[in-house]
CSV table of C-alpha atoms in Angstrom, one decimal:
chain,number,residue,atom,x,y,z
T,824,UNK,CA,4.7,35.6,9.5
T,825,UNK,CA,2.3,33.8,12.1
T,826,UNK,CA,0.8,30.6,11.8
T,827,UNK,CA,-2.5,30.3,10.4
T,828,UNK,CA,-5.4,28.9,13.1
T,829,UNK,CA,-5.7,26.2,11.3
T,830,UNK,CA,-2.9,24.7,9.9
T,831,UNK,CA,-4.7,22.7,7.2
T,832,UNK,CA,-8.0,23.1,5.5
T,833,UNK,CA,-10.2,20.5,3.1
T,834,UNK,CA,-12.7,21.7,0.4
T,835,UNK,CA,-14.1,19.8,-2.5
T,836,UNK,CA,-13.8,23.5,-4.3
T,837,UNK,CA,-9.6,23.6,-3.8
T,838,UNK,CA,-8.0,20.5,-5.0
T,839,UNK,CA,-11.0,18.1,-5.3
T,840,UNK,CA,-10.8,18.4,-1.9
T,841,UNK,CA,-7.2,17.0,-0.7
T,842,UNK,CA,-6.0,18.4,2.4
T,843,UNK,CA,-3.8,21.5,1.5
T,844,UNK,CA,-1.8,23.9,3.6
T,845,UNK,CA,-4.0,27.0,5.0
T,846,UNK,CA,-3.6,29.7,2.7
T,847,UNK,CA,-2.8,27.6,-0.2
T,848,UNK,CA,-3.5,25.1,-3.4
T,849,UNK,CA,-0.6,22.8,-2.0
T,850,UNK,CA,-1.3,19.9,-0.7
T,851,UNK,CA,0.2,18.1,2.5
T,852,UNK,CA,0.6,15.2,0.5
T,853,UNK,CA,3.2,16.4,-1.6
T,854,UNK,CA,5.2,17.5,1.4
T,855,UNK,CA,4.8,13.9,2.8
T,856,UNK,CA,6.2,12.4,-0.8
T,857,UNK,CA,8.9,14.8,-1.1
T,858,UNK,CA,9.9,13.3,2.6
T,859,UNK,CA,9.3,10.0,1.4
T,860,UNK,CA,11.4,10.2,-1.9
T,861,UNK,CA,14.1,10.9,0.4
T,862,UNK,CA,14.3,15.1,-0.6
T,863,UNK,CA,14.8,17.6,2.0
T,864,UNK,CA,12.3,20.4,3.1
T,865,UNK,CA,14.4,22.9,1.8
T,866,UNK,CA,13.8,21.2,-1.6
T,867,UNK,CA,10.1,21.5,-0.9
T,868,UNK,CA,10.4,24.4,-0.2
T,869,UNK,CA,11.7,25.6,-2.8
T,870,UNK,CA,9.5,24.5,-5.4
T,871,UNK,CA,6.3,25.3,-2.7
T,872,UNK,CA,7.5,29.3,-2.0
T,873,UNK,CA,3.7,30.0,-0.8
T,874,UNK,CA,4.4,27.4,1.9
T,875,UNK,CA,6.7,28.6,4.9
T,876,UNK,CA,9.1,27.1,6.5
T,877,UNK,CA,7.6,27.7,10.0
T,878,UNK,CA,4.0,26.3,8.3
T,879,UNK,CA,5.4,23.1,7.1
T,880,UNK,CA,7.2,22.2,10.0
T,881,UNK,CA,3.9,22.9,12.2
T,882,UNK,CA,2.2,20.5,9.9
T,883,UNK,CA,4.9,17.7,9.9
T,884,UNK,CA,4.6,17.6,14.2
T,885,UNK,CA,0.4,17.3,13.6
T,886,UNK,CA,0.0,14.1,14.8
T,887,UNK,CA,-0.5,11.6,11.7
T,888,UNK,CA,-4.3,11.4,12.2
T,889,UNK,CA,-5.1,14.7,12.5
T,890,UNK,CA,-3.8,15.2,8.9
């Protein structure tokens, strides 16, 4: 599946606005806790199926203050 454009969107109408992955209700946040917490992106993953692999990734090399 190819990459959106935009990797990441923001609008006060999807999650009050938090910055989620294109194409989705989940934010980039979460990814960035799961990572935190010491989990694996397969274990993101895998509760976040409408996130892909190749998506996440993308988002992870964004440099921190484009996110």
């Amino acid at each position: 599946m190819a990459l959106p454009k935009l990797l990441v969107t923001r609008s006060y109408e999807v999650m009050s606005g938090a910055v989620v992955f294109t194409g989705t209700r989940v934010p980039v946040q979460t990814l960035l806790d799961y990572l935190e917490e010491g989990d694996t992106l397969d274990h993101f993953l895998e509760g976040f199926p409408t996130v892909s692999r190749e998506h996440a990734v993308a988002v992870l090399e964004l440099d921190g203050d484009r996110i």
